[in-house]
Structures are given as structure tokens and as C-alpha cells.
Amino acid sequence: MKLSKLSFLVLFSGSCLFAQNQKFTIAEAVNGLRSNLAVKNISQFSWSDDHKSYYQATKNGYLVTDLATQKQDTLVSLHQLNSTLSLDKKLKSFPRITFVNKDKGYFTQKSQNFWIERSDKEWKIKEGIALDKEAENAEAFSDNQSFVYTIKNNLYLNKNGKVTQITNDSNADILNGQAVHQREFGITKGIFISPDNSKIAFYRMDQSMVKDYPIVDWSVVPAVNKNIKYPMAGTPSHHVTLGVYDIKTNKTTFLNTEGDPEQYLTVITWSPDSKSVFVGVLNRDQNDLKMNQYNASTGSFMKKLFEEQSDKYVEPQQPLLFFPNSNTDFIWQSQRTGYNHLFHYNVDKGLVAQLTKGDWLVTDVLGFNEKKKEIFYVSTQESPLERHLYKVDWTNFKTQRLDQGAGMHSGILSKDGNHLYDTYSNATTPRSVNLINTNTAKVKNILTAENTLKTYQRPEIKNVTLKADDGTPLYGKIILPTDFNANKKYPVIVYLYNGPHAQLVTDSFPASGNLWYEFMAQKGYIVFTMDGRGSSNRGLKFEQAIFRHAGETEMKDQLQGVAYLKSLPYVDGDRLGIHGWSYGGFMTTSFMLKHPDVFKVAVAGGPVIDWNMYEIMYTERYMDSPQNNPEGYKQANLLDKVQNLKGHLLMIHGAQDNVVVWQHSMNFLKAAVDHGVQMDYFVYPGHEHNVLGKDRVHLMQKVTDYFDEYLKK
């Protein structure tokens, strides 16, 4: 968003009168940190192949910085690239370039691959492969000269300009080369190229047994329906197999993944020698994972490396990560001890060692220093509210923290493992970027970003630690009104998600966690947010506390937050509001029906109303199947509890939402009408579950107005 004219005048009036006194617009509160209030960063950072320098993008080109001297120079400019292009192909903005070395790189523009190369201090562009305009899901070979991609439901190979159709399924319900299983289990793609570029593994998903679900586009007249396949909990699921295409022989072999056709095939990993494929075979109940090895040429089962079982669920998220220059030793990330940790396995010998241990979890692996036998990772070792960068010696398991400063750190490791790019923020640090020598632990700062919010009226923010009924610490934040007076009473908005794979409360910038919270604080509200059991990055026991009973444990924890709020003399206990989206929308609606006397007003965005209508993979992991857990599904179903509503409820839903389908809130609205229950409903003609951009601004204005209408009275 562009800075408004009014804000422009304020910034340049130069008077102390306006210092720290600006108020956020609704657009700034929603999108400001991605637009005019964005914190300065280093764009598109990457290490050079020789580890002696690093690259970063600017508006008009790329810079190269010598690591030893910090001398900076232009690597390539937009002008240099355009000087070699014809008028119809000139670049309007700088593309994202992947550099092979300081004199060679490549980029993609409108399905066209380009190589850039420097000779005699001049850059020249060479056009590479142009993909079909309908191409999707493209994956490049390591030489970037060949690509595999999909057109509609089939898979194609473009090798040095020659196109080969790999699959030829005429049935539109059979998809090749696309992500499967609703993109759960860490699945983000459906094409896996072997390290030696000789073979292509790909998912083949047969959805013919899954019922069609209508998604109607209401933006045109007449409206247009598009059916999707949406496997709901307890219903037949799709069947997935894994094919391997041999480029030399032009033949496809399918891996012999025997078992229930509704099982899940996850964490697909090629062996470094390209001779075999490792597949995590997870049963539909999601409580038994077998890590199997298959022959890539014949498809035959070779052996089971290990098996993980649980009385609740096993959730594989990461593929195998092989040690450098090894065909046999790899890292497996597992929650088997209760926290996600790194395990060293050998293909022939099995488990070698557990590399990391403790009541904390590894959140990311950054790479290796092969010479020093070190693995670099990110973890919650200091605090669940922070992330820090570590290295561990894989021979003696000695660990060392590498970064400095509290907060949320992330890193990019140089290929040799000797240098680490570290960027972090905390409550008072908008962004700090450092280069860390991983051998000496010396740190060099290359960016300290200014506070883009320094001229704005900011609220006081307090960290809160409460206890669940079993003594588990619960971390939250309370944001006080900017004109706070302890002798007054204020309305409160509780913002929550409290579902799996999400964490709202961390030590990051801004301290509030969300500028909309601060926007509401400027309007005279107290805002409270807390991560209860069921949310992420606290370990398996914390997450699995909701198993088979979605919404129950979470509400108990959030009620601890309500009790805390009501204990504060400046909280008006009769003016409490609650808001959440998706799982938070489910929680919001649940509160209004199961504890109808707590909150006066609520706004539920894209809520799950009946878990029978949500997708299999997610729902059956946390709720088991409807057949095995009928009481749990009945307990969580909100359709038969509509009559309990006492407060004001606004429900918001996207008409083309294909994640939480519109039928959830439509059924709820019908139940409200049938019971004579008054509620408010707002539908927007969107297909995105998490609305962004201008649409998000309009929706949050609607949310704000609703709270103003009923909590300001």
C-alpha cells in the first residue's frame, strides 16, 4: 500500500508534536508490514559457490560483497541485461537470478528460461528452454537445461528442447506429477528428479473414488461451477502410487508399495546414487509409519529401514537428509521422544545415534560442514518463544549455539559450512542481520534495520505466563490501550487460533505480533492472545492434548486466559469479544455456543463447523475417523448447538473457499434460521481461505466495525 497523503505530510512536518503520535490506518494495520511499514531487509541473499563472497538483490541489479574485506561491487545491472535483449523481451523489473558462479547464472521469465554469462566484463543473455504456456509444477534438472512439468493431469519432459509426454491418462480424475494427500505430511510437490538426472519419480493419484464437490464462481453471470475432489473424513480416499520414469529407456515402472490403497506415501527421497527410492508408507489411521526402500529400476521392495508407531498419530514432515558424499548415512527427523529431534541412520545398520536430545525441538536443518563433521540446525532450545542457530558434532554430539541476541533467528549456511547468514528480530529489534564465522563464532553485523513504527503511537505489551489445569505453562501477550489508565475499565478482544501447526506468541517484531492488535489498542481496546495446548512448537504431548476431542482442551486453556483477564481491575468483564480465523474460527464459534455467557461478541472467519466435512488427512490425524470416534465428532459438531447462542456472532466465509468449504457456515446459518437464532453473516466472493491484500483490509474493517458496534456501548 502507498503512504497516504496525510501520512506523507505528517512525516515531513518535522515537528516533535507528531513524534510517536501517529495512528495506524486500517490498511497499515493489515498490510503495513508488507508495504510502507516494511522493515528493511537484505533481498535474495545467497552465498557464492566459492564461499568467498555473497550476493544480494537491489532494485536495479545484484551486488557482490567480498567476505574478507566487505568490499561491495555491482555484479550485474538491469541495464546490462536489457542492453542485450530485443525490445519485446526487455525486462521491466529485475528477475530472481540463481548464480552458478560470479560469471554465470540463470532465471525464468514467463515460462522462458534464460542464461546470463559474463565475458570480458560484459554480460550476455542466452535464451534457454521455453515451456508450454499451460505448463505447471515445473521442476528443473540440476543442469537447468531440462525440465519436467505437468499440463492438466499429465506429465511432460522437455530435455534440451525435445518434448516427451511421460504419462497419457485420459481420465481427468487421474493426476500425475502433482502434490497429493491435500498437501499434508510436508508434501509440496509431485515430481522428484534423481540426483544423476537419469530418472524421474512422480506421484500418480487416482481420485475417481472420491466424490465431486462443487465450488461455484459467483463473480460471473450466470455463475459457473467447478467440481473439485475433496475427500471428507470417514469417506473413501484417493489412491496414490509412485512411478519412476527412466529417461534413457523411455519406460515407467511403478514402485511396489503394497498395502491398503488408501495409505499415504510421504517423504519421498532419492538415494544419492540414484539406484533406489525411499518412501514413508503411512497407514490411513496415521499411527504406523514404515520407512521402505525400493529399487528404482524394477520397482521392487528392498527392505524396511525402520517403523514408527503411536497410540495417537505419527506425522512425518521431512524427507531423509543424506550426509555429504554418503550413499548410506542419513538424518531422520522424528518426534518419537516427544520432541522433534535428529537421528543418524545407516541404510544397512539401522539406527546409529540420536544426535540432538532434550525437552525442546529442532525446527529446521541448515546443512553440514563435512570436514568438521558438523550439522547446523535451528531449535527452541533456549525457549519455545525463540529460535536459535546451533551446530552439533555428529561424532561426539557436542552442541554449540552460534548466534547472539534473544529472539527469532533464521539462517542460511554457506556450502562449506564455514559461514552462516543470520537474520533475527525480537520485541525491540525490527531486524538485525549478521554474518557468523562458524569456526570462531565471530559475528559481523551487516544490517541493523530502523524501526519503521517509531513515529506511531504504540501500546504497552506485557508477556503473560499462565498455567493449564495440568500445570503446563501457557504463553500469552496482553496489549494495553495506548491511552491506558489503570483506573478505567476497557473492553477486551481475545484473538486466537489454538490449533495444530500454528504459534501466535513469539519474541519477534513487532512485540504485539500483529499491527491490527495495535490498531485496536489505539481505539481503546485491550487485546489478548495466547497459545493453548494443541498449538505448535511445544512438543508432542502439548500438541496431542486435543486428540479425538477438538475444541475441548483448547477452550479450557483459553478460559484460563479469560479468568486472568477478569482478575484485572481495568478489564470490563461484561465487554469481552473473541475473534479467530479457520481453526480459530472453529474455536470462536465453539466458545459462543459451549460457553455462551463468556463473550458478548464474536467474529468467526472461515470456521469449521462440522469435522465430518473437513478433509481426511488433517481431520483423521487429530480426531480419528468418524466411525472410530463418533462421540468426539458429535461433541465438536456445532450445528446442534446453535440454539445456545446468546451474544452477537458475525460469521465470515469465502464463497469459493476450497479449504474450509462454504457449506460449513451455510449449514450453520440454516440451523440458526431453523431455531430462530439471530446472527450476522458476511460472505465475500473469494476462493482464498486466508484472504490477503485489499480484500483482507476490507474484511478486517468489517471485523473492526462489528466490535465497535457491540463493545463500545
XYZ file of C-alpha atoms in Angstrom:
713
model
C 0.000 0.000 0.000
C 1.220 3.535 -0.779
C 1.652 6.031 2.012
C -1.395 8.213 2.281
C -1.147 11.931 1.532
C -1.974 12.744 5.133
C 0.780 10.468 6.465
C 3.217 12.000 3.971
C 2.559 15.466 5.342
C 2.935 14.279 8.902
C 6.279 12.641 8.251
C 7.737 15.746 6.694
C 6.296 18.331 9.071
C 9.377 17.720 11.255
C 7.622 18.623 14.490
C 8.092 16.738 17.744
C 4.367 17.236 18.174
C 3.771 14.278 15.865
C 6.584 12.066 17.132
C 5.249 8.686 18.288
C 1.723 10.023 17.884
C 0.634 8.689 14.503
C -2.220 6.234 14.381
C -2.369 3.283 12.065
C -4.828 3.247 9.220
C -6.712 0.001 8.787
C -4.642 -0.662 5.649
C -1.408 -0.204 7.607
C -2.710 -2.385 10.424
C -3.406 -5.221 7.984
C -0.748 -4.868 5.271
C 1.647 -2.186 6.523
C 4.498 -4.520 7.392
C 4.419 -5.740 3.789
C 4.192 -2.244 2.283
C 5.015 1.234 3.577
C 5.995 -0.004 7.061
C 8.113 -2.920 5.848
C 11.316 -3.356 7.827
C 14.483 -3.070 5.760
C 15.956 -6.403 4.750
C 18.662 -7.883 2.534
C 16.907 -9.164 -0.563
C 17.593 -12.545 -2.163
C 20.726 -13.280 -0.170
C 22.852 -16.185 -1.405
C 26.394 -17.409 -0.850
C 28.822 -17.595 -3.753
C 29.852 -21.042 -4.902
C 33.452 -20.476 -3.744
C 32.274 -19.300 -0.272
C 34.376 -16.130 -0.543
C 31.547 -13.657 -1.174
C 27.791 -13.270 -1.112
C 25.129 -11.848 -3.414
C 22.106 -9.681 -2.763
C 19.489 -8.086 -4.986
C 18.700 -4.402 -5.266
C 16.026 -2.643 -7.272
C 18.294 -2.319 -10.297
C 20.647 -5.250 -10.026
C 22.720 -7.607 -7.929
C 25.598 -6.690 -5.648
C 28.528 -8.911 -4.735
C 30.330 -8.421 -1.417
C 33.748 -9.836 -0.620
C 33.502 -11.715 2.661
C 37.015 -10.863 3.869
C 37.143 -7.157 3.004
C 33.411 -6.353 2.808
C 34.182 -4.541 -0.439
C 30.991 -4.247 -2.461
C 30.535 -4.023 -6.199
C 27.807 -4.324 -8.802
C 27.654 -7.864 -10.107
C 25.073 -7.284 -12.838
C 22.575 -4.489 -13.504
C 19.183 -4.365 -15.149
C 20.617 -2.007 -17.757
C 23.325 -4.516 -18.638
C 20.781 -7.283 -19.171
C 18.368 -5.171 -21.195
C 21.144 -3.896 -23.462
C 21.372 -7.393 -24.957
C 17.630 -8.044 -25.308
C 15.293 -7.151 -28.141
C 12.629 -4.535 -27.447
C 9.813 -7.066 -27.000
C 11.780 -9.040 -24.395
C 13.257 -6.236 -22.285
C 12.821 -6.707 -18.545
C 10.660 -4.237 -16.633
C 11.994 -5.376 -13.286
C 14.935 -7.402 -12.100
C 14.310 -11.173 -12.065
C 15.402 -13.580 -9.366
C 18.720 -14.947 -10.623
C 20.350 -18.166 -9.473
C 24.118 -17.775 -9.827
C 26.193 -20.817 -10.741
C 29.274 -18.689 -10.117
C 30.155 -14.997 -10.283
C 30.206 -15.119 -14.090
C 27.173 -17.284 -14.823
C 23.546 -17.576 -13.747
C 20.026 -18.244 -14.916
C 16.468 -17.051 -14.397
C 12.949 -17.766 -15.626
C 10.583 -15.198 -17.093
C 7.090 -16.086 -18.359
C 7.897 -19.801 -18.796
C 11.093 -18.880 -20.681
C 14.459 -19.943 -19.284
C 17.406 -17.539 -19.731
C 21.121 -17.970 -19.130
C 23.331 -14.995 -18.368
C 27.104 -15.152 -18.760
C 29.904 -12.611 -18.334
C 32.775 -12.465 -20.764
C 35.301 -9.619 -20.991
C 33.342 -7.736 -18.293
C 30.161 -7.775 -20.410
C 27.046 -9.748 -19.636
C 25.231 -11.585 -22.393
C 21.878 -13.322 -22.301
C 21.135 -16.591 -23.994
C 17.594 -17.862 -24.328
C 17.111 -21.335 -22.899
C 14.155 -23.684 -22.970
C 10.687 -22.209 -23.361
C 7.981 -24.267 -21.666
C 4.421 -24.674 -22.876
C 2.193 -21.796 -21.717
C -0.026 -24.319 -19.905
C 2.914 -25.855 -18.034
C 2.576 -26.094 -14.252
C 4.502 -27.708 -11.379
C 7.789 -27.345 -13.291
C 10.930 -28.907 -11.793
C 14.377 -28.195 -13.260
C 17.211 -30.669 -13.650
C 20.448 -29.824 -11.859
C 21.975 -28.572 -15.130
C 18.933 -26.318 -15.678
C 18.834 -27.468 -19.302
C 15.848 -29.800 -18.919
C 12.507 -29.546 -17.151
C 9.696 -31.840 -16.030
C 6.231 -30.338 -15.711
C 2.527 -31.020 -15.926
C -0.072 -29.932 -18.436
C -3.511 -30.557 -16.974
C -3.298 -34.060 -15.467
C -0.328 -35.454 -17.393
C 3.457 -35.282 -17.058
C 5.910 -33.997 -19.676
C 9.676 -33.841 -20.100
C 11.460 -31.098 -22.033
C 15.047 -32.265 -22.456
C 17.215 -29.811 -24.340
C 14.172 -28.596 -26.271
C 12.745 -32.009 -27.127
C 9.356 -32.660 -25.501
C 8.306 -36.157 -24.379
C 4.906 -36.945 -22.882
C 5.596 -39.259 -19.948
C 2.003 -40.116 -18.977
C -1.102 -40.319 -21.092
C -4.090 -40.599 -18.764
C -7.285 -39.501 -20.497
C -9.279 -39.800 -17.258
C -9.232 -36.329 -15.660
C -9.602 -37.954 -12.219
C -6.089 -39.375 -12.503
C -3.389 -36.792 -11.763
C 0.298 -37.229 -12.471
C 3.186 -35.186 -11.094
C 1.107 -33.118 -8.680
C 1.191 -32.841 -4.892
C -1.097 -35.389 -3.214
C -2.818 -36.073 0.115
C -4.124 -32.473 0.329
C -0.504 -31.291 0.748
C -0.281 -32.756 4.250
C 2.788 -34.590 5.662
C 5.146 -31.917 4.356
C 4.182 -32.690 0.755
C 4.676 -29.663 -1.505
C 5.275 -31.219 -4.916
C 4.699 -34.312 -7.034
C 7.909 -34.556 -9.117
C 11.249 -35.881 -7.809
C 14.280 -35.915 -10.132
C 17.089 -38.362 -9.347
C 20.469 -36.853 -8.380
C 22.111 -38.118 -11.587
C 19.247 -36.743 -13.736
C 18.560 -40.193 -15.235
C 15.144 -40.860 -13.727
C 12.023 -39.027 -12.586
C 9.868 -40.236 -9.703
C 6.331 -38.872 -9.657
C 3.061 -39.220 -7.813
C 0.085 -40.725 -9.610
C -3.189 -40.049 -7.806
C -6.447 -41.765 -8.743
C -9.326 -39.648 -7.391
C -12.155 -41.409 -9.200
C -13.462 -42.934 -5.953
C -13.664 -39.508 -4.245
C -16.961 -37.683 -4.639
C -17.143 -34.410 -6.550
C -17.590 -31.240 -4.544
C -18.936 -28.057 -6.199
C -17.047 -24.779 -5.958
C -19.206 -22.079 -7.532
C -17.767 -18.894 -9.034
C -20.389 -16.237 -8.242
C -18.437 -13.391 -9.856
C -19.879 -14.123 -13.312
C -23.442 -14.299 -14.623
C -24.590 -16.960 -14.821
C -22.476 -18.425 -12.037
C -20.051 -21.171 -13.061
C -19.497 -24.392 -11.152
C -16.167 -26.185 -10.945
C -16.119 -29.572 -9.272
C -13.130 -30.477 -7.117
C -12.229 -33.719 -5.379
C -12.463 -33.155 -1.648
C -12.139 -36.359 0.443
C -14.012 -35.752 3.693
C -13.336 -37.513 6.976
C -14.637 -41.071 7.076
C -15.288 -41.268 3.322
C -13.311 -43.102 0.593
C -9.909 -41.558 -0.019
C -7.894 -41.341 -3.207
C -5.338 -43.977 -4.219
C -1.723 -42.909 -4.705
C 1.146 -44.749 -6.347
C 4.678 -43.683 -7.209
C 6.035 -44.076 -10.730
C 9.665 -43.892 -11.859
C 10.335 -42.824 -15.441
C 13.655 -43.865 -16.980
C 14.730 -41.198 -19.472
C 17.101 -43.474 -21.357
C 14.640 -46.347 -21.908
C 11.510 -44.153 -22.035
C 9.761 -46.580 -19.687
C 7.830 -46.070 -16.436
C 7.974 -48.522 -13.544
C 5.707 -48.214 -10.501
C 7.078 -48.947 -7.047
C 5.586 -51.997 -5.422
C 4.118 -50.163 -2.418
C 1.855 -52.978 -1.281
C -0.875 -52.418 1.250
C -4.110 -50.513 1.662
C -4.643 -48.398 -1.475
C -5.790 -45.566 0.836
C -2.445 -45.433 2.661
C -0.246 -42.347 2.395
C 3.091 -42.202 0.561
C 5.234 -39.491 2.099
C 8.755 -38.024 2.441
C 9.905 -39.259 -0.979
C 13.734 -39.365 -1.085
C 16.175 -40.488 -3.770
C 19.320 -42.303 -2.679
C 22.372 -40.197 -3.618
C 23.489 -42.891 -6.079
C 20.062 -42.745 -7.815
C 19.629 -46.518 -7.505
C 16.764 -46.560 -5.016
C 13.863 -44.534 -3.676
C 12.890 -44.243 -0.009
C 9.190 -43.868 0.777
C 7.441 -43.333 4.090
C 4.378 -45.595 3.944
C 1.825 -44.359 6.471
C -1.430 -46.205 7.130
C -4.723 -44.348 6.832
C -5.101 -44.367 10.629
C -1.807 -42.407 10.656
C -0.402 -44.347 13.591
C 2.040 -46.666 11.797
C 4.856 -45.440 9.556
C 7.176 -47.775 7.678
C 10.280 -46.308 6.041
C 10.806 -48.532 2.998
C 13.483 -48.725 0.320
C 12.552 -49.618 -3.289
C 14.656 -50.464 -6.328
C 14.339 -47.540 -8.741
C 14.814 -49.695 -11.841
C 12.497 -52.618 -11.039
C 10.153 -51.011 -8.504
C 10.640 -53.960 -6.169
C 10.594 -53.651 -2.387
C 14.126 -53.922 -0.959
C 13.704 -53.563 2.802
C 12.114 -51.738 5.691
C 14.631 -49.458 7.368
C 12.549 -48.757 10.467
C 8.997 -48.384 11.738
C 7.401 -45.762 13.976
C 4.104 -46.331 15.778
C 1.934 -44.302 18.132
C -1.284 -44.724 20.092
C -2.342 -41.373 18.587
C -0.561 -40.443 15.341
C 2.772 -40.317 13.551
C 3.272 -37.260 11.360
C 6.304 -37.393 9.040
C 7.256 -33.935 7.787
C 10.774 -34.072 6.321
C 12.454 -36.359 3.742
C 15.670 -38.209 4.543
C 18.727 -35.952 4.524
C 21.868 -37.815 3.475
C 25.242 -36.876 4.878
C 27.636 -35.280 2.357
C 29.220 -37.770 -0.056
C 27.457 -40.721 1.538
C 25.083 -43.231 -0.038
C 24.341 -44.927 3.272
C 24.118 -42.437 6.174
C 21.254 -40.001 6.635
C 19.399 -37.836 9.141
C 15.805 -38.627 10.029
C 13.697 -36.090 11.928
C 11.340 -37.743 14.395
C 9.067 -36.855 17.323
C 9.396 -40.333 18.819
C 10.888 -38.950 22.062
C 8.129 -36.368 22.395
C 10.079 -33.596 20.658
C 11.304 -33.319 17.080
C 14.956 -34.392 17.050
C 17.669 -35.561 14.667
C 18.532 -39.257 14.351
C 21.523 -40.679 12.487
C 20.638 -43.777 10.469
C 22.640 -46.084 8.248
C 20.824 -47.831 5.391
C 22.484 -51.157 6.257
C 23.000 -50.931 10.035
C 19.871 -49.037 11.094
C 19.899 -46.505 13.928
C 23.393 -45.200 14.669
C 22.685 -42.437 17.201
C 20.284 -39.773 18.379
C 22.101 -36.531 17.558
C 20.013 -33.986 19.484
C 18.219 -34.513 22.788
C 16.155 -32.513 25.262
C 12.734 -31.109 26.063
C 12.894 -28.807 23.043
C 12.582 -29.362 19.331
C 14.523 -28.884 16.120
C 12.598 -26.670 13.697
C 14.985 -26.676 10.718
C 18.221 -28.207 9.433
C 20.507 -25.743 7.622
C 23.270 -28.019 6.327
C 26.681 -29.518 7.028
C 30.359 -28.798 7.464
C 31.665 -32.085 6.101
C 35.299 -31.554 7.068
C 34.434 -30.837 10.702
C 31.607 -33.416 10.941
C 29.100 -30.738 11.931
C 25.368 -30.363 11.362
C 23.716 -26.946 11.627
C 20.155 -26.578 12.857
C 17.540 -24.214 14.314
C 15.785 -25.081 17.569
C 13.698 -23.947 20.537
C 16.457 -24.964 22.960
C 16.553 -21.567 24.710
C 12.797 -21.035 24.837
C 9.636 -22.057 22.946
C 9.248 -18.323 22.227
C 12.616 -18.084 20.455
C 14.638 -19.769 17.689
C 18.408 -20.001 17.743
C 21.152 -21.373 15.498
C 23.304 -24.290 16.603
C 25.833 -26.784 15.363
C 26.298 -30.336 16.596
C 29.290 -32.608 16.049
C 27.846 -35.824 14.650
C 30.651 -37.915 16.167
C 30.567 -36.754 19.808
C 27.191 -34.894 19.868
C 28.712 -31.714 21.311
C 26.476 -28.737 20.539
C 27.230 -25.032 20.347
C 24.959 -22.041 19.972
C 26.266 -19.724 17.254
C 24.077 -16.623 17.298
C 23.760 -13.688 19.663
C 20.687 -11.816 20.810
C 17.311 -13.017 22.045
C 14.508 -13.538 19.555
C 13.601 -15.431 16.409
C 16.667 -16.353 14.329
C 16.844 -17.959 10.898
C 19.935 -18.808 8.891
C 21.470 -19.618 5.513
C 24.633 -21.739 5.617
C 27.452 -21.454 3.099
C 28.099 -24.615 1.109
C 31.323 -25.383 3.002
C 29.656 -24.768 6.371
C 32.171 -22.133 7.479
C 29.837 -19.118 7.399
C 26.281 -18.504 8.422
C 23.912 -15.724 7.394
C 21.805 -14.939 10.466
C 18.757 -12.692 10.471
C 16.652 -12.149 13.555
C 14.205 -9.880 15.326
C 12.815 -9.548 18.820
C 10.377 -7.290 20.654
C 12.715 -4.275 20.407
C 14.813 -5.206 17.345
C 12.999 -4.833 13.998
C 15.715 -6.783 12.178
C 19.401 -7.473 12.640
C 21.450 -9.340 10.028
C 24.817 -10.842 10.891
C 27.483 -12.975 9.281
C 28.789 -15.653 11.642
C 32.096 -17.456 11.277
C 31.045 -20.935 12.394
C 34.618 -21.876 13.379
C 35.463 -18.858 15.527
C 31.879 -17.788 16.391
C 32.850 -14.215 15.444
C 29.895 -12.101 14.358
C 29.860 -9.223 11.871
C 26.737 -7.097 11.587
C 25.787 -6.113 8.025
C 22.339 -4.632 8.687
C 20.561 -3.072 11.643
C 17.156 -2.005 10.420
C 15.438 1.124 11.663
C 12.141 0.884 13.469
C 9.536 1.755 10.834
C 6.942 2.162 13.594
C 8.887 4.738 15.632
C 6.563 7.639 14.799
C 3.434 5.668 15.659
C 1.519 5.586 18.886
C 2.464 2.187 20.318
C 0.762 0.288 23.133
C 2.351 -1.252 26.196
C 2.698 -5.003 25.709
C 3.106 -7.450 28.562
C 4.168 -11.072 28.328
C 1.898 -13.377 30.290
C 2.535 -16.927 31.516
C -0.468 -18.839 32.832
C -0.910 -22.498 33.737
C -3.172 -25.131 32.224
C -5.152 -27.425 34.505
C -2.270 -29.931 34.429
C 0.333 -27.289 35.273
C 1.614 -26.816 31.712
C 2.865 -23.237 31.124
C 0.801 -21.273 28.607
C 2.386 -18.249 26.947
C 0.394 -15.185 26.009
C 0.503 -11.433 25.464
C -1.716 -8.642 26.644
C -1.747 -5.415 24.638
C -2.998 -2.417 26.602
C -4.788 0.618 25.121
C -2.429 3.369 24.013
C -4.165 5.835 26.328
C -4.178 3.312 29.158
C -5.485 4.464 32.515
C -5.442 1.811 35.241
C -8.455 3.436 36.873
C -10.670 2.887 33.820
C -12.311 -0.294 32.549
C -11.736 -1.384 28.979
C -13.331 -3.830 26.555
C -11.199 -6.818 25.544
C -10.743 -8.731 22.297
C -9.300 -12.228 22.564
C -7.626 -13.274 19.315
C -6.917 -16.976 18.995
C -6.060 -19.839 16.693
C -5.009 -22.575 19.129
C -4.814 -25.319 16.511
C -2.032 -27.535 15.144
C 0.842 -26.145 13.074
C 0.494 -22.591 14.376
C 2.153 -20.448 17.036
C 0.973 -16.890 17.652
C 3.186 -15.855 20.570
C 6.934 -15.466 19.933
C 9.677 -12.974 20.781
C 9.663 -11.156 17.457
C 8.956 -7.767 15.936
C 6.559 -6.137 16.473
C 6.216 -7.208 20.089
C 2.444 -7.326 19.736
C 2.715 -9.913 16.982
C 0.177 -8.139 14.770
C -0.387 -4.469 13.919
C -4.152 -4.983 13.914
C -3.863 -5.649 17.639
C -2.121 -2.285 18.000
C -4.712 -0.629 15.779
C -7.409 -1.864 18.154
C -5.333 -0.733 21.148
C -5.272 2.761 19.615
C -9.082 2.568 19.507
C -9.263 1.836 23.227
C -9.314 -1.980 23.360
C -7.264 -4.427 25.353
C -6.157 -7.299 23.106
C -5.156 -10.689 24.467
C -3.680 -13.680 22.655
C -2.352 -16.987 23.961
C -1.177 -20.325 22.559
C -3.039 -23.094 24.355
C -2.428 -26.821 24.153
C -2.863 -28.123 20.629
C -0.734 -25.396 19.061
C 2.739 -25.852 17.665
C 6.394 -25.957 18.777
C 5.833 -27.168 22.328
C 6.304 -30.899 21.830
C 4.079 -33.862 21.115
C 2.278 -34.030 24.476
C 1.292 -30.375 24.189
C 0.029 -30.828 20.615
C -1.688 -34.176 21.135
C -3.683 -32.968 24.144
C -6.554 -32.285 21.717
C -6.565 -35.778 20.150
C -10.091 -37.050 19.381
C -11.680 -34.045 21.163
C -11.032 -30.919 19.077
C -12.061 -27.745 20.853
C -12.276 -29.069 24.421
C -8.780 -28.827 25.908
C -8.193 -25.668 23.897
C -11.223 -23.969 25.450
C -10.102 -24.977 28.945
C -6.785 -23.247 28.326
C -8.349 -20.155 26.798
C -10.719 -19.960 29.777
C -7.618 -19.655 31.962
C -6.856 -16.580 29.889
C -10.384 -15.273 30.441
C -10.055 -15.799 34.203
C -6.779 -13.885 34.159
C -8.370 -11.020 32.225
C -11.328 -10.814 34.586
C -8.933 -10.661 37.540
C -7.505 -7.389 36.228
C -9.224 -4.309 37.723
C -9.109 -2.445 34.405
C -10.906 -5.153 32.389
C -14.642 -4.821 31.826
C -15.732 -8.444 32.161
C -19.082 -7.668 30.548
C -17.428 -6.444 27.342
C -15.350 -9.352 26.104
C -15.004 -10.148 22.419
C -13.343 -13.049 20.592
C -12.006 -13.422 17.057
C -10.265 -16.113 15.040
C -9.910 -17.479 11.536
C -10.033 -21.094 10.277
C -9.271 -23.267 13.323
C -9.578 -20.020 15.261
C -12.992 -19.559 13.634
C -13.984 -23.007 14.896
C -12.746 -22.065 18.370
C -14.559 -18.731 18.281
C -17.885 -20.319 17.308
C -17.386 -23.125 19.844
C -16.991 -20.590 22.640
C -20.165 -18.760 21.695
C -22.164 -21.998 21.827
C -20.470 -24.033 24.564
C -19.708 -21.135 26.904
C -22.337 -18.625 25.771
C -22.050 -16.368 28.828
C -18.343 -15.564 28.455
C -18.141 -13.384 25.340
C -20.545 -10.645 24.352
C -19.476 -10.534 20.704
C -17.526 -12.753 18.307
C -16.254 -12.764 14.736
C -15.536 -16.208 13.240
C -13.704 -16.305 9.915
C -13.841 -19.402 7.685
C -14.828 -21.693 10.592
C -15.002 -25.477 10.615
C -18.476 -26.232 11.920
C -18.683 -29.993 11.417
C -15.448 -32.008 11.256
C -17.246 -34.635 9.165
C -16.958 -32.110 6.314
C -13.239 -31.408 6.597
C -10.531 -33.262 4.647
C -9.433 -36.729 5.680
C -5.711 -36.292 6.251
C -5.888 -33.424 8.741
C -9.139 -34.392 10.451
C -8.451 -38.089 10.987
C -4.981 -37.285 12.383
C -6.371 -35.161 15.186
C -9.897 -36.569 15.527
C -9.527 -40.203 14.406
C -12.246 -41.277 11.960
C -15.964 -40.575 12.491
C -16.521 -44.341 12.574
C -13.996 -44.827 15.407
C -14.771 -41.630 17.310
C -18.478 -40.812 16.886
C -18.714 -39.164 20.318
C -15.756 -36.897 19.613
C -17.261 -35.733 16.325
C -20.644 -35.174 17.976
C -19.012 -33.219 20.786
C -17.187 -30.957 18.299
C -20.154 -30.550 15.909
C -21.611 -27.060 16.289
C -24.758 -27.489 14.168
C -26.824 -28.960 17.006
C -25.686 -26.267 19.450
C -26.827 -23.173 17.530
C -29.716 -22.638 19.925
C -27.225 -21.874 22.720
C -26.082 -18.611 21.120
C -26.649 -15.573 23.341
C -24.138 -12.983 22.203
C -23.560 -11.301 18.865
C -21.881 -13.528 16.281
C -20.598 -12.439 12.884
C -19.570 -15.303 10.623
C -17.395 -14.578 7.575
C -16.770 -17.014 4.754
C -15.401 -17.052 1.220
C -17.857 -18.403 -1.334
C -15.098 -20.209 -3.242
C -13.165 -21.408 -0.182
C -11.799 -24.859 -1.084
C -10.090 -25.443 2.276
C -12.984 -24.955 4.692
C -15.823 -25.228 2.213
C -18.665 -22.720 2.330
C -21.155 -25.407 3.289
C -19.873 -25.265 6.881
C -21.199 -21.791 7.561
C -24.176 -22.155 5.217
C -25.367 -25.152 7.230
C -24.810 -23.164 10.401
C -26.807 -20.238 9.019
C -29.678 -22.569 8.092
C -29.613 -24.086 11.589
C -29.767 -20.577 13.065
C -32.797 -19.741 10.914
C -34.469 -23.042 11.856
C -34.006 -22.278 15.555
C -34.957 -18.617 15.274
C -31.469 -17.592 16.408
C -30.243 -14.187 15.313
C -26.702 -13.882 13.975
C -24.842 -11.871 11.350
C -23.297 -13.287 8.206
C -20.890 -11.905 5.639
C -19.806 -13.742 2.517
C -17.142 -12.489 0.114
C -16.636 -13.776 -3.446
C -13.175 -15.164 -2.770
C -11.508 -18.520 -3.255
C -8.648 -17.959 -0.822
C -9.034 -19.370 2.670
C -6.588 -16.877 4.148
C -7.510 -13.610 2.486
C -4.691 -11.192 1.656
C -4.224 -7.771 0.078
C -7.044 -5.268 -0.300
C -9.685 -7.914 0.352
C -8.118 -8.584 3.733
C -8.246 -4.866 4.535
C -11.959 -4.724 3.733
C -12.667 -7.802 5.835
C -10.720 -6.516 8.836
C -12.570 -3.210 8.579
C -15.775 -5.233 8.783
C -14.417 -7.069 11.833
C -13.383 -3.798 13.481
C -16.748 -2.174 12.869
C -18.529 -5.173 14.371
C -16.555 -4.981 17.598
C -17.061 -1.207 17.722
C -20.815 -1.652 17.359
C -21.198 -4.019 20.298
C -18.220 -3.473 22.602
C -18.030 0.310 22.597
C -21.549 0.584 24.010
